[in-house]
Short mmCIF file of C-alpha atoms and ligand atoms in Angstrom, two decimals:
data_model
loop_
_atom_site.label_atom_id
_atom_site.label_comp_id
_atom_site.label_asym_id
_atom_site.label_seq_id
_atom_site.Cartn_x
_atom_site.Cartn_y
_atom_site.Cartn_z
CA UNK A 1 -116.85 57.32 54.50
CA UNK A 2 -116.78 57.92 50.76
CA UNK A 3 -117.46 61.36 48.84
CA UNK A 4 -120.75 61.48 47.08
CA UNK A 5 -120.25 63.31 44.77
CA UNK A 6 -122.92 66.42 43.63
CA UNK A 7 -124.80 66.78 40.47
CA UNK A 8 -122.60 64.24 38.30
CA UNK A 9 -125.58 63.33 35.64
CA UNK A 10 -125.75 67.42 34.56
CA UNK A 11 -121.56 67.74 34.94
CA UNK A 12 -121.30 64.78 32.39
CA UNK A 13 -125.02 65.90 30.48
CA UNK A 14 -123.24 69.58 29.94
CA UNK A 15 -119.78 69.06 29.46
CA UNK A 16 -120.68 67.12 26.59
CA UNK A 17 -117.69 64.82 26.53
CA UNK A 18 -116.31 64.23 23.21
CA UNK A 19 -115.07 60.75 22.82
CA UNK A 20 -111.52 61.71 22.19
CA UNK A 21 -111.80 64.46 23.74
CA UNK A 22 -109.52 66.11 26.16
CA UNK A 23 -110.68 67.04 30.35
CA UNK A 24 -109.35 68.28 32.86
CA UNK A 25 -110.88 68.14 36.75
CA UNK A 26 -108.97 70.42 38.38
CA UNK A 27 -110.49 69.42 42.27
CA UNK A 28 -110.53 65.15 42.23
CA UNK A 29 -111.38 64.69 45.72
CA UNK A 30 -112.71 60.99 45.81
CA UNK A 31 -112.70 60.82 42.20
CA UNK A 32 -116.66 60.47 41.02
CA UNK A 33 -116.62 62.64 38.94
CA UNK A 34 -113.11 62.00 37.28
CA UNK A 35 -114.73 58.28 37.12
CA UNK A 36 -117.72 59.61 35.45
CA UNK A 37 -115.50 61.43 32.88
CA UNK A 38 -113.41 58.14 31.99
CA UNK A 39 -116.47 56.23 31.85
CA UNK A 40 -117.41 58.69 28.54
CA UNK A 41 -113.79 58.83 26.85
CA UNK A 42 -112.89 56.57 23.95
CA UNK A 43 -109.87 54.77 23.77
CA UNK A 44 -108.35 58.76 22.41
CA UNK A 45 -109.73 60.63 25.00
CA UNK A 46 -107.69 62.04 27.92
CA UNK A 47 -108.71 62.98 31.42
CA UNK A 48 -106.28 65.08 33.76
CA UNK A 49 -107.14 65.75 37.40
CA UNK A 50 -105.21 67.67 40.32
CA UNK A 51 -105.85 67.52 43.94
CA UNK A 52 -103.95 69.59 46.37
CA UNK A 53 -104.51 66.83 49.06
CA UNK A 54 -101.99 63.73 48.79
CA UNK A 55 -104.91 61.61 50.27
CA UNK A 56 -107.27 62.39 47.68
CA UNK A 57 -103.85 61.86 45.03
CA UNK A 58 -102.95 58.61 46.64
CA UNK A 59 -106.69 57.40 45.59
CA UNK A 60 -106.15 59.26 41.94
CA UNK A 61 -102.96 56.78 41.61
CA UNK A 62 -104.88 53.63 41.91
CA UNK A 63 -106.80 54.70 38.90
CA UNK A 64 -104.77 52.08 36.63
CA UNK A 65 -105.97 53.86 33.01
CA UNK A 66 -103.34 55.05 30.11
CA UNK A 67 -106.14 57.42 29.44
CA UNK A 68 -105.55 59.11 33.10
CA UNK A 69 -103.05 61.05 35.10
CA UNK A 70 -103.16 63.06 38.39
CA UNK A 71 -101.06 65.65 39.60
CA UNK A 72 -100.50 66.84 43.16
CA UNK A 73 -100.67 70.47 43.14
CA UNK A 74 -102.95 73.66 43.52
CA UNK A 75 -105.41 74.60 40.28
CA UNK A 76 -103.66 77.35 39.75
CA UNK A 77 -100.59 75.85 38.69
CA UNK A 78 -102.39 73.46 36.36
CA UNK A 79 -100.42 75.15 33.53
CA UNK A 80 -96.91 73.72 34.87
CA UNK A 81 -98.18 70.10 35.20
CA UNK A 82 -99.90 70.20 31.61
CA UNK A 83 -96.23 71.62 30.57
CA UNK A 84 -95.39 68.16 29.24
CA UNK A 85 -98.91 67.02 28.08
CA UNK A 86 -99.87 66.20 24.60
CA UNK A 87 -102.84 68.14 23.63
CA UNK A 88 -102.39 70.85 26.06
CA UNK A 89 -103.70 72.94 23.42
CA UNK A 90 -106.85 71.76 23.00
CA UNK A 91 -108.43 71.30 26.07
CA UNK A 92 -112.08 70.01 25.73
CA UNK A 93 -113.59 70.83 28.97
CA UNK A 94 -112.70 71.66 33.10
CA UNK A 95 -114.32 70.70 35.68
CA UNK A 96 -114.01 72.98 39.32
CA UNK A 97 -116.08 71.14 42.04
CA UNK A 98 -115.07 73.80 44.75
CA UNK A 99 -114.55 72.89 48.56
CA UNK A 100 -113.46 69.94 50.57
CA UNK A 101 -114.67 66.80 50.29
CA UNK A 102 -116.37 64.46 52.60
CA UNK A 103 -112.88 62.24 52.58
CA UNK A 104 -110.87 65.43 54.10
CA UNK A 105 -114.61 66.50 56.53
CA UNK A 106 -115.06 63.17 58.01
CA UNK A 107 -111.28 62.32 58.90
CA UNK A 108 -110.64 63.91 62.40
CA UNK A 109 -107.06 64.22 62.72
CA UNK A 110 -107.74 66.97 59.53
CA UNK A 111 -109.43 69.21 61.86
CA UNK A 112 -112.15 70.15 59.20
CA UNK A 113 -115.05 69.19 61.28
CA UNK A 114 -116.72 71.04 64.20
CA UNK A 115 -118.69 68.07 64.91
CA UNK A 116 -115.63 65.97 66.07
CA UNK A 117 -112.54 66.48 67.75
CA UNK A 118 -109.42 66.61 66.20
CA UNK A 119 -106.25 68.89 65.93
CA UNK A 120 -106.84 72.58 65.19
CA UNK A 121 -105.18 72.12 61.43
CA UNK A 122 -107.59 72.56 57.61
CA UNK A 123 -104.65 72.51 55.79
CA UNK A 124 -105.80 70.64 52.46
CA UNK A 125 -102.11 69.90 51.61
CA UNK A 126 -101.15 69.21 55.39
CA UNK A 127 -97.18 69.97 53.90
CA UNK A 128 -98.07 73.56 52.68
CA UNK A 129 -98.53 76.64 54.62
CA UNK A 130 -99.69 76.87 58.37
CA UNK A 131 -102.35 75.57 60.01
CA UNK A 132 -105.30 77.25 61.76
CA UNK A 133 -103.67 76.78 64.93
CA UNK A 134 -100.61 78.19 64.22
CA UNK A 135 -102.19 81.29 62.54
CA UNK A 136 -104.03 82.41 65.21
CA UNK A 137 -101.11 81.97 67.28
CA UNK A 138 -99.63 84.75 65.44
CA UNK A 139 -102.25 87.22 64.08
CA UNK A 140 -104.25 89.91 65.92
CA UNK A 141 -107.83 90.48 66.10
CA UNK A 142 -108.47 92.77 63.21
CA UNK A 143 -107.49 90.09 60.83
CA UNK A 144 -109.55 87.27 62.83
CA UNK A 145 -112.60 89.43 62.72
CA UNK A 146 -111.87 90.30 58.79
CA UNK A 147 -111.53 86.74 57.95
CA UNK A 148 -115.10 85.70 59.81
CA UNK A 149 -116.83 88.55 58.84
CA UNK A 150 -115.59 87.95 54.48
CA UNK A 151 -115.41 84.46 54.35
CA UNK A 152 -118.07 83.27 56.78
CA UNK A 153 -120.34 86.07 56.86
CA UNK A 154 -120.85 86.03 60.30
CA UNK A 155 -122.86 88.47 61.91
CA UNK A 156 -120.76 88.24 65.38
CA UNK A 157 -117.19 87.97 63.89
CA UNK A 158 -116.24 90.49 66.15
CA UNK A 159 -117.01 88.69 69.52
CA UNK A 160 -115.60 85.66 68.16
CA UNK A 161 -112.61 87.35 67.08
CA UNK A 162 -112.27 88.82 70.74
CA UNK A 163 -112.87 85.48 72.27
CA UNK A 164 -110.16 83.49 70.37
CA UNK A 165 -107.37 86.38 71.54
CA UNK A 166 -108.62 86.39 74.70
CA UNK A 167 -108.46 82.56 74.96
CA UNK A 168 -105.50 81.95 72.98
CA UNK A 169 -103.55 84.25 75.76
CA UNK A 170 -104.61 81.93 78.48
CA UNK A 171 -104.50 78.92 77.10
CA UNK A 172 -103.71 78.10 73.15
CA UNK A 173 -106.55 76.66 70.97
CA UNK A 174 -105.34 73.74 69.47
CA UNK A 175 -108.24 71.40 68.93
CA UNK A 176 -111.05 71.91 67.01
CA UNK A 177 -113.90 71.39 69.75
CA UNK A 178 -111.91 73.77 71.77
CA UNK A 179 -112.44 76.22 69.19
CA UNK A 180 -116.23 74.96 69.44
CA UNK A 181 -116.24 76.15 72.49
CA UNK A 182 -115.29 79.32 72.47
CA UNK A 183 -117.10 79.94 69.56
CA UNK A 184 -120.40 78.84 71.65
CA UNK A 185 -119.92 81.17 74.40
CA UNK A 186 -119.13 84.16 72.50
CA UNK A 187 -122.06 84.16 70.65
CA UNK A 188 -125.56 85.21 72.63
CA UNK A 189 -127.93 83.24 71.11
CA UNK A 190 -127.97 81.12 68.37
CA UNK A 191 -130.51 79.00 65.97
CA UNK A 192 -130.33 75.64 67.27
CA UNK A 193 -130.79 74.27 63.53
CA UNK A 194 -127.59 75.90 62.67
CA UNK A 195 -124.48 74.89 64.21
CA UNK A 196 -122.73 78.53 65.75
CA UNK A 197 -119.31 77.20 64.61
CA UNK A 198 -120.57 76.29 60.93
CA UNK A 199 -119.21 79.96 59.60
CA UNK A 200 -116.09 80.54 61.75
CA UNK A 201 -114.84 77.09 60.28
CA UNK A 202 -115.89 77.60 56.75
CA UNK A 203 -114.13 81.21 57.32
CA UNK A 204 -110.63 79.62 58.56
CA UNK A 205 -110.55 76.77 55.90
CA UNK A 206 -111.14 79.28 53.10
CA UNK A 207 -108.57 81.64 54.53
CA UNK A 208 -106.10 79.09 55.43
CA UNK A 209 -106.51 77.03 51.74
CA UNK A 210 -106.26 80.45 50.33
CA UNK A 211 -109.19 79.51 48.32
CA UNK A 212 -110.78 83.05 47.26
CA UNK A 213 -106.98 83.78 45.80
CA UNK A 214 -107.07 80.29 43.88
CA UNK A 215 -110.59 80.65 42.54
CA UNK A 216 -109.57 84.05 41.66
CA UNK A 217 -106.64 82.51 39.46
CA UNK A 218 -107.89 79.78 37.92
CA UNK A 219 -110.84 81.55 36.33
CA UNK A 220 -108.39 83.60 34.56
CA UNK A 221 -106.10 80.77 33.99
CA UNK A 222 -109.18 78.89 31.97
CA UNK A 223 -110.04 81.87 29.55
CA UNK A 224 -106.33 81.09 28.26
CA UNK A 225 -105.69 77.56 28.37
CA UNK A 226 -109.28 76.82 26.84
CA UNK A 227 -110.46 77.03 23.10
CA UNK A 228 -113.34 78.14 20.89
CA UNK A 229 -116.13 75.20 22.09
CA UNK A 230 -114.75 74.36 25.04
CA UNK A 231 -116.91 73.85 28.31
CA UNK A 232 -116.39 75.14 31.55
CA UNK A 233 -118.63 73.55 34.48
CA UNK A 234 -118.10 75.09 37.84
CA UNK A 235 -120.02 73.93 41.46
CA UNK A 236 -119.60 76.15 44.54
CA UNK A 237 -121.12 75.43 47.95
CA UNK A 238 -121.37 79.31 49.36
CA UNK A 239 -122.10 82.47 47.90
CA UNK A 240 -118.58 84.29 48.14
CA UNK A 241 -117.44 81.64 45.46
CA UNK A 242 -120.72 81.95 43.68
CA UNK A 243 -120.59 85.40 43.57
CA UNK A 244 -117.06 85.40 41.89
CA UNK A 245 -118.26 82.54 39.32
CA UNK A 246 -120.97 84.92 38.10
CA UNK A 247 -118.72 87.81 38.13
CA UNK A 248 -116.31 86.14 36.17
CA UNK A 249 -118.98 84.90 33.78
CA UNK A 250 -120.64 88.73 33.59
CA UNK A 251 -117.08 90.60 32.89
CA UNK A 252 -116.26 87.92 29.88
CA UNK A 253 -119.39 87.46 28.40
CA UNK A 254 -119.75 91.34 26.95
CA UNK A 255 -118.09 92.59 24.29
CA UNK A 256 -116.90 96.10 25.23
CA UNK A 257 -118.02 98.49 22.62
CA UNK A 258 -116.44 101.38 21.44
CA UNK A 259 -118.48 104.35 20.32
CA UNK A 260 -119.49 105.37 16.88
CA UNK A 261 -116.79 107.78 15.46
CA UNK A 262 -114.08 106.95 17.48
CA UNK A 263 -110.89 105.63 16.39
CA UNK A 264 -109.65 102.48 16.88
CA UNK A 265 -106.52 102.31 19.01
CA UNK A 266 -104.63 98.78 19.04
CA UNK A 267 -105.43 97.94 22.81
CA UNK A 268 -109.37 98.50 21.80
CA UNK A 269 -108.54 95.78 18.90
CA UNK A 270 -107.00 93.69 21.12
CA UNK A 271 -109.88 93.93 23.81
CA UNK A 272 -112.47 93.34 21.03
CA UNK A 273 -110.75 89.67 19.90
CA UNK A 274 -110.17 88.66 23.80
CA UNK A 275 -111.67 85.38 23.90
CA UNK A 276 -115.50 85.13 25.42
CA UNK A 277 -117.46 82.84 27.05
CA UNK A 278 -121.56 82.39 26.90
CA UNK A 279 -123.20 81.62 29.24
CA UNK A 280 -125.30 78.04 29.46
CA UNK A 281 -127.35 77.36 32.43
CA UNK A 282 -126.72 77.08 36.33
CA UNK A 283 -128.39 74.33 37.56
CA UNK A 284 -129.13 73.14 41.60
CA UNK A 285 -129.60 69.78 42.78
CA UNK A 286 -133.12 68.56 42.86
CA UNK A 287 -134.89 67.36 45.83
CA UNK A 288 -134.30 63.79 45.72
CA UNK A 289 -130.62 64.27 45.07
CA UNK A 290 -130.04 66.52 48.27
CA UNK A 291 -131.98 63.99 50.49
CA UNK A 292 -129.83 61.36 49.20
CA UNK A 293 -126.61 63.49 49.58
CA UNK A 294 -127.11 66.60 51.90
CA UNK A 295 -124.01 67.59 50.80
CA UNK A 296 -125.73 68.67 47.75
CA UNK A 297 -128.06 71.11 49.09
CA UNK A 298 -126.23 74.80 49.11
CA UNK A 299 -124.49 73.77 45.52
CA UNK A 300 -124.83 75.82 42.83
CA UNK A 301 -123.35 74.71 39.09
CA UNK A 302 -122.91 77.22 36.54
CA UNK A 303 -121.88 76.16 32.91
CA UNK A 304 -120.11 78.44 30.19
CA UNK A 305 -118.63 77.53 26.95
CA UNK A 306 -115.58 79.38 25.02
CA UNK A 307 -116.67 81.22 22.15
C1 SAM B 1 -115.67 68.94 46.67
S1 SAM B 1 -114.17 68.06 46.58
C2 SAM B 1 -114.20 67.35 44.97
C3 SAM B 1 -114.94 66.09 44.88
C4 SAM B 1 -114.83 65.41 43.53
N1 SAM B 1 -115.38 66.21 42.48
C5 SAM B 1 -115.48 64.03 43.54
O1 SAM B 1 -116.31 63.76 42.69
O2 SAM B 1 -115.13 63.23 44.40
C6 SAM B 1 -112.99 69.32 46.41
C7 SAM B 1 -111.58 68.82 46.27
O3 SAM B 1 -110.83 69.89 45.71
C8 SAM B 1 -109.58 69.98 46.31
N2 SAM B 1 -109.15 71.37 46.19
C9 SAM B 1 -109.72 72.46 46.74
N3 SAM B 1 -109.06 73.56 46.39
C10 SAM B 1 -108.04 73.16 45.58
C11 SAM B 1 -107.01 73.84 44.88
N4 SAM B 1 -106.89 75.16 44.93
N5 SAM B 1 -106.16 73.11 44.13
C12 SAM B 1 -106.29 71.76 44.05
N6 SAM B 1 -107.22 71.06 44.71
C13 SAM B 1 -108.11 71.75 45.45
C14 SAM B 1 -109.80 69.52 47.74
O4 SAM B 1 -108.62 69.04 48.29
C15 SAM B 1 -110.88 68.45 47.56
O5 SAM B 1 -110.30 67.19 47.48
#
């Protein structure tokens, strides 16, 4: 299945491509919206993606354009791979389409999906780091329960959080509809329109992709890398990344002002000239695109230009 990807027509519309312009998308994932980017370039412009995933990379590389490069690597070391770059210093626009994709949901042996079985694993680089499995070998329940409660909001973190320790001492958890499992009996009731493993999965694939951390670092990557003018267009799917997109926007968007009378010290100086952004509009997918693409429906895109 391919990766449809969300609210393309307003990333392009906003970004406002400049025809030798220079992009960056830091998350390519099946590549529509790096497509879409290319599509606007002149012969000049320059589009350079990242994807932590060697599947969605292995796509990027079939991308035969001089215009184009990938890298395989987190966001947050974009400024290592642009290291060698020609215009590095005058970045046009970044794109951050947060999340996995549909490529890395609907392939099994990822272990992204609730709905299927497959190996107990959300690793988005499945070279880097541990997987789920192997964490929960090894932690304790204070941490399971912290990590369901902050990154999936779940109102019965705690019982799952028991369950899993109790489970994993019998018998380890190593698949993900084992983990469904559990997760269904630890739980007293639940709404039958909402599936009782949704959170406890987002939770573990944003702890395990460390992906609070790289949001974190890439926002304050972009106020340096990016120039007077340029565009920032950001989509996240929950409200813990939302919430730290608007944050971000809030703390850099007001001048801090120093009271009448007082002198200036050389750190106020220096906050006063720290580069800004304003804010342009955050915009949700309409009706019609979320029944095409369900995907769509919890994603929230907030744009902000450099000033
Ligand atoms: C929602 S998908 C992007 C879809 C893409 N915009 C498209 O049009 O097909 C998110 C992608 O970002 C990648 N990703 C998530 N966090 C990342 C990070 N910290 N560094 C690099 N890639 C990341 C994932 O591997 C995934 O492929």
């Amino acid at each position: 299945m391919v990766h449809t990807s969300v609210l393309t027509k307003k990333v392009i519309k906003y970004l406002e491509i400049k025809k030798n312009g220079t992009y960056i998308d830091c998350t390519f994932g099946g590549g529509g919206h790096s497509r879409a980017i290319l599509k606007k370039l002149g012969i000049d412009g320059k589009l350079y993606s990242l994807d932590q995933d060697p599947q969605a990379v292995k796509i990027g590389k079939k991308i035969e354009d001089p215009r184009f490069k990938i890298f395989l690597d987190k966001f947050s070391n974009i400024e290592r791979n642009l290291q060698n770059v020609k215009n590095k210093n005058k970045i046009d626009g970044i794109l951050l389409d947060l999340g996995m994709s549909s490529l890395q949901l609907n392939s099994h042996r990822r272990g992204f999906s609730f709905m299927n079985d497959g190996p107990l694993d959300m690793r988005m680089n499945p070279k880097i780091g541990i997987s789920v499995c192997e964490w929960l070998k090894k932690t304790n329940l204070k941490e399971i329960e912290w990590v369901i409660k902050n990154f999936g909001e779940d109102k019965y973190a705690k019982k799952i959080a028991r369950a899993i320790i109790l489970q994993n001492k019998r018998k380890i958890i190593k698949s993900t509809l084992d983990l469904v499992k559990v997760i269904k009996k630890s739980i007293p009731i639940y709404d039958k329109f909402k599936h009782p493993a949704r959170r406890t999965f987002q939770a573990f694939r944003i702890y395990i992709n460390q992906e609070i951390i790289e949001l974190k670092k890439i926002l304050r990557i972009i106020i340096n890398l990016l120039s007077s003018g340029s565009r920032i267009a950001i989509i996240s799917f929950h409200s813990i990344e939302d919430r730290i997109v608007k944050k971000f926007i809030k703390n850099n968007s007001t001048h801090p002002t120093i009271p009448k009378g007082l002198p200036i010290t050389e750190i106020q100086i220096k906050k006063q000239t720290k580069k800004k952004i304003r804010f342009i509009k955050r915009i949700k997918p309409t009706i019609s695109e979320i029944q095409k693409n369900p995907r769509a429906r919890s994603a929230i895109l907030r744009i902000c230009e450099l000033r």
